[in-house]
Amino acid sequence: MIFADPPYFLSNDGISCQNGQAVSVNKGEWDKSKGLAADMEFYEEWLRLCYALLKPNGTIWVCGTFHNIYTIGYLLRVIGYHLLNNITWEKPNPPPNLSCRFFTHSTETLIWAKKSKKAKHTFHYDAMKAMNHDKQMKCVWTIAPPPKVEKTFGKHPTQKPLALVERCILASSNIGDLIFDPFMGSGTTGVAALKHNRYFCGCETDLDFFELSERRIGSQ
């Protein structure tokens, strides 16, 4: 199974609100767009590499917002993936919309896809139902952002909550499976994988974030 949280390319010198203060949305050079064509080429390159890594019955989760998720969904189909679900991650307390000219951005999207349409993929239906008060798990998940305890070893500007990644792993992999994260960031996927008795492999180009992941995953 692959869990990918790629750059959204949203570092465009805009502002947002955090703890009642205006803050820059810039996260680093890695999150700056190089133009639509270059961004699409980047997404296609790593999605093809992931496709080659997956077993026939393997699945991939890819995170995004409306800024990039439609491009990713299109490329997944072009490459040959079969789409299974789009999950809406609802954030219960999102930053306010400072411009008051459109709806407040309060969600992100995760696309779940498998390598081969014909292969039987893993989905733990009963486990998801048990997590949801014995009702079918829907495709809208309300999960809070990462709490402070998940940032004990350092901060990452786009860190995903452990609960979100755990749910994906528990839903679509088995004990002893290998979980791969091509954009490791703060190491959340590694923490979730080891916590639930999976193996883990991850990549990270930023040395500071790589060392953060090492510290965090090493504490497990």
Coordinates of C-alpha atoms in Angstrom, one line a residue:
M1 CA 0.0 0.0 0.0
I2 CA 1.1 3.5 -0.8
F3 CA 0.1 6.7 1.1
A4 CA 1.2 9.8 -0.7
D5 CA 0.8 13.4 0.5
P6 CA 2.5 15.3 -2.3
P7 CA 3.2 19.1 -2.6
Y8 CA -0.1 20.9 -3.4
F9 CA 1.9 23.9 -4.9
L10 CA 0.0 26.5 -2.8
S11 CA 2.9 28.6 -1.7
N12 CA 1.9 31.7 -3.7
D13 CA 2.6 34.5 -1.2
G14 CA -1.0 34.5 0.0
I15 CA -2.1 34.8 3.7
S16 CA -4.2 32.7 6.0
C17 CA -5.2 33.0 9.6
Q18 CA -3.7 31.0 12.5
N19 CA -4.5 31.5 16.2
G20 CA -6.1 34.8 15.3
Q21 CA -3.2 36.2 13.4
A22 CA -2.5 36.6 9.7
V23 CA 0.3 34.3 8.5
S24 CA 1.9 33.5 5.2
V25 CA 0.8 30.4 3.3
N26 CA 4.3 29.9 2.0
K27 CA 5.7 26.6 3.2
G28 CA 9.0 26.3 1.2
E29 CA 10.5 26.2 -2.2
W30 CA 9.2 22.6 -2.6
D31 CA 5.6 23.9 -2.5
K32 CA 5.9 26.6 -5.1
S33 CA 4.3 26.0 -8.4
K34 CA 6.4 26.0 -11.6
G35 CA 3.4 26.3 -13.8
L36 CA 0.5 24.0 -14.7
A37 CA 2.5 22.0 -17.3
A38 CA 5.5 21.5 -15.0
D39 CA 3.3 20.6 -12.0
M40 CA 1.4 18.0 -14.1
E41 CA 4.7 16.5 -15.3
F42 CA 5.9 16.2 -11.7
Y43 CA 2.7 14.5 -10.6
E44 CA 2.7 12.1 -13.5
E45 CA 6.3 11.1 -13.0
W46 CA 5.9 10.0 -9.4
L47 CA 2.5 8.4 -10.0
R48 CA 4.0 6.3 -12.7
L49 CA 6.9 5.3 -10.4
C50 CA 4.4 4.3 -7.7
Y51 CA 2.4 2.3 -10.3
A52 CA 5.5 0.3 -11.1
L53 CA 6.1 -0.4 -7.4
L54 CA 2.6 -1.6 -6.6
K55 CA 1.7 -5.3 -6.7
P56 CA -1.3 -6.1 -8.9
N57 CA -3.7 -6.0 -5.9
G58 CA -2.0 -3.0 -4.3
T59 CA -3.7 0.3 -3.6
I60 CA -2.6 3.9 -3.3
W61 CA -4.0 6.9 -1.3
V62 CA -3.2 10.4 -2.6
C63 CA -4.0 13.6 -0.7
G64 CA -4.9 16.9 -2.2
T65 CA -7.3 19.9 -2.4
F66 CA -9.3 21.2 -5.3
H67 CA -6.1 23.0 -6.4
N68 CA -4.5 19.7 -7.5
I69 CA -6.7 16.7 -6.9
Y70 CA -8.5 16.9 -10.2
T71 CA -5.1 16.8 -12.0
I72 CA -4.1 13.8 -9.9
G73 CA -7.4 12.0 -10.5
Y74 CA -7.0 12.5 -14.3
L75 CA -3.5 11.2 -14.3
L76 CA -4.3 8.2 -12.2
R77 CA -6.8 7.1 -14.9
V78 CA -4.4 7.9 -17.7
I79 CA -1.7 5.8 -16.1
G80 CA -4.0 2.9 -15.6
Y81 CA -5.1 3.0 -12.0
H82 CA -8.7 2.1 -11.1
L83 CA -10.4 4.6 -8.8
L84 CA -12.1 3.2 -5.8
N85 CA -13.2 6.1 -3.6
N86 CA -12.7 9.8 -3.0
I87 CA -12.6 10.5 0.7
T88 CA -13.5 14.0 2.0
W89 CA -11.5 14.9 5.1
E90 CA -13.6 17.5 7.0
K91 CA -11.7 19.7 9.4
P92 CA -13.9 20.7 12.3
N93 CA -12.2 24.1 13.0
P94 CA -10.6 25.4 9.7
P95 CA -9.0 28.8 9.3
P96 CA -11.5 31.5 8.5
N97 CA -11.9 32.9 5.0
L98 CA -10.3 36.3 5.3
S99 CA -11.5 37.7 1.9
C100 CA -15.2 36.8 2.6
R101 CA -15.6 36.3 -1.2
F102 CA -16.1 32.5 -1.2
F103 CA -16.8 29.6 1.0
T104 CA -14.4 28.7 3.8
H105 CA -12.0 25.9 2.8
S106 CA -12.7 23.2 5.3
T107 CA -11.9 20.0 3.5
E108 CA -9.2 18.0 1.8
T109 CA -9.6 15.1 -0.6
L110 CA -8.0 11.7 -0.6
I111 CA -8.3 9.5 -3.7
W112 CA -8.1 5.8 -3.1
A113 CA -7.2 3.8 -6.2
K114 CA -5.9 0.3 -7.1
K115 CA -3.3 -0.8 -9.6
S116 CA -5.5 -3.3 -11.4
K117 CA -9.2 -3.3 -11.9
K118 CA -9.3 -7.1 -12.1
A119 CA -7.3 -7.8 -9.0
K120 CA -9.0 -8.2 -5.6
H121 CA -7.8 -5.4 -3.3
T122 CA -7.8 -5.4 0.5
F123 CA -10.7 -3.6 2.2
H124 CA -11.5 -4.3 5.8
Y125 CA -15.2 -3.5 5.7
D126 CA -16.0 -5.0 9.1
A127 CA -13.2 -3.1 10.9
M128 CA -14.3 0.2 9.4
K129 CA -17.9 -0.5 10.4
A130 CA -16.8 -1.3 13.9
M131 CA -15.0 2.1 14.1
N132 CA -18.2 3.8 13.1
H133 CA -20.6 2.6 15.8
D134 CA -21.5 -0.5 13.7
K135 CA -22.6 1.5 10.7
Q136 CA -21.1 1.5 7.3
M137 CA -18.2 3.9 7.1
K138 CA -19.0 6.8 4.8
C139 CA -16.7 8.7 2.5
V140 CA -16.8 11.9 4.6
W141 CA -14.4 11.7 7.6
T142 CA -14.4 14.4 10.3
I143 CA -11.0 14.4 11.9
A144 CA -9.2 17.2 13.8
P145 CA -5.8 18.5 12.7
P146 CA -2.7 17.0 14.4
P147 CA -2.6 17.8 18.2
K148 CA 0.5 19.1 19.9
V149 CA 1.5 15.7 21.1
E150 CA 2.0 14.6 17.4
K151 CA 4.5 17.5 17.0
T152 CA 6.7 16.6 19.9
F153 CA 9.7 15.9 17.7
G154 CA 9.2 18.9 15.5
K155 CA 6.8 20.6 13.1
H156 CA 5.9 20.2 9.5
P157 CA 3.7 22.7 7.7
T158 CA 1.5 20.1 6.0
Q159 CA 1.5 17.4 8.6
K160 CA -1.5 15.0 8.5
P161 CA -3.2 13.8 11.7
L162 CA -2.2 10.3 12.8
A163 CA -5.9 9.3 13.0
L164 CA -6.4 10.0 9.3
V165 CA -3.4 7.9 8.1
E166 CA -4.2 5.1 10.6
R167 CA -7.7 4.8 9.1
C168 CA -6.4 4.4 5.6
I169 CA -3.8 1.8 6.7
L170 CA -6.3 -0.2 8.7
A171 CA -8.8 -0.1 5.9
S172 CA -6.6 -1.2 3.1
S173 CA -3.7 -3.2 4.3
N174 CA -2.9 -6.3 6.4
I175 CA -0.5 -7.0 9.3
G176 CA 2.9 -7.6 7.8
D177 CA 2.3 -5.6 4.6
L178 CA 4.8 -3.0 3.4
I179 CA 3.6 0.6 3.5
F180 CA 5.4 3.1 1.3
D181 CA 5.3 6.9 1.6
P182 CA 7.1 8.8 -1.3
F183 CA 6.7 12.2 0.6
M184 CA 7.5 11.2 4.1
G185 CA 7.4 14.7 5.7
S186 CA 7.1 14.3 9.5
G187 CA 6.9 10.5 9.4
T188 CA 3.2 10.1 10.2
T189 CA 2.8 7.2 7.8
G190 CA 5.7 5.4 9.3
V191 CA 4.4 5.9 12.9
A192 CA 1.0 4.6 11.8
A193 CA 2.4 1.6 10.0
L194 CA 4.7 0.5 12.8
K195 CA 1.9 1.1 15.4
H196 CA -0.3 -1.4 13.5
N197 CA 2.4 -4.0 12.8
R198 CA 3.2 -3.1 9.2
Y199 CA 6.6 -2.6 7.6
F200 CA 7.4 0.9 6.4
C201 CA 9.6 2.5 3.7
G202 CA 9.6 6.3 3.0
C203 CA 11.4 9.0 1.0
E204 CA 12.1 12.6 1.9
T205 CA 14.3 15.1 0.1
D206 CA 14.4 17.8 2.8
L207 CA 17.1 16.9 5.3
D208 CA 15.4 18.6 8.3
F209 CA 12.1 16.8 7.7
F210 CA 14.0 13.5 7.1
E211 CA 15.7 13.9 10.5
L212 CA 12.4 14.8 12.1
S213 CA 10.9 11.6 10.6
E214 CA 13.9 9.6 11.9
R215 CA 13.4 10.9 15.5
R216 CA 9.6 10.4 15.4
I217 CA 9.6 6.9 13.8
G218 CA 12.6 5.9 16.0
S219 CA 10.6 6.6 19.1
Q220 CA 8.1 3.9 18.2

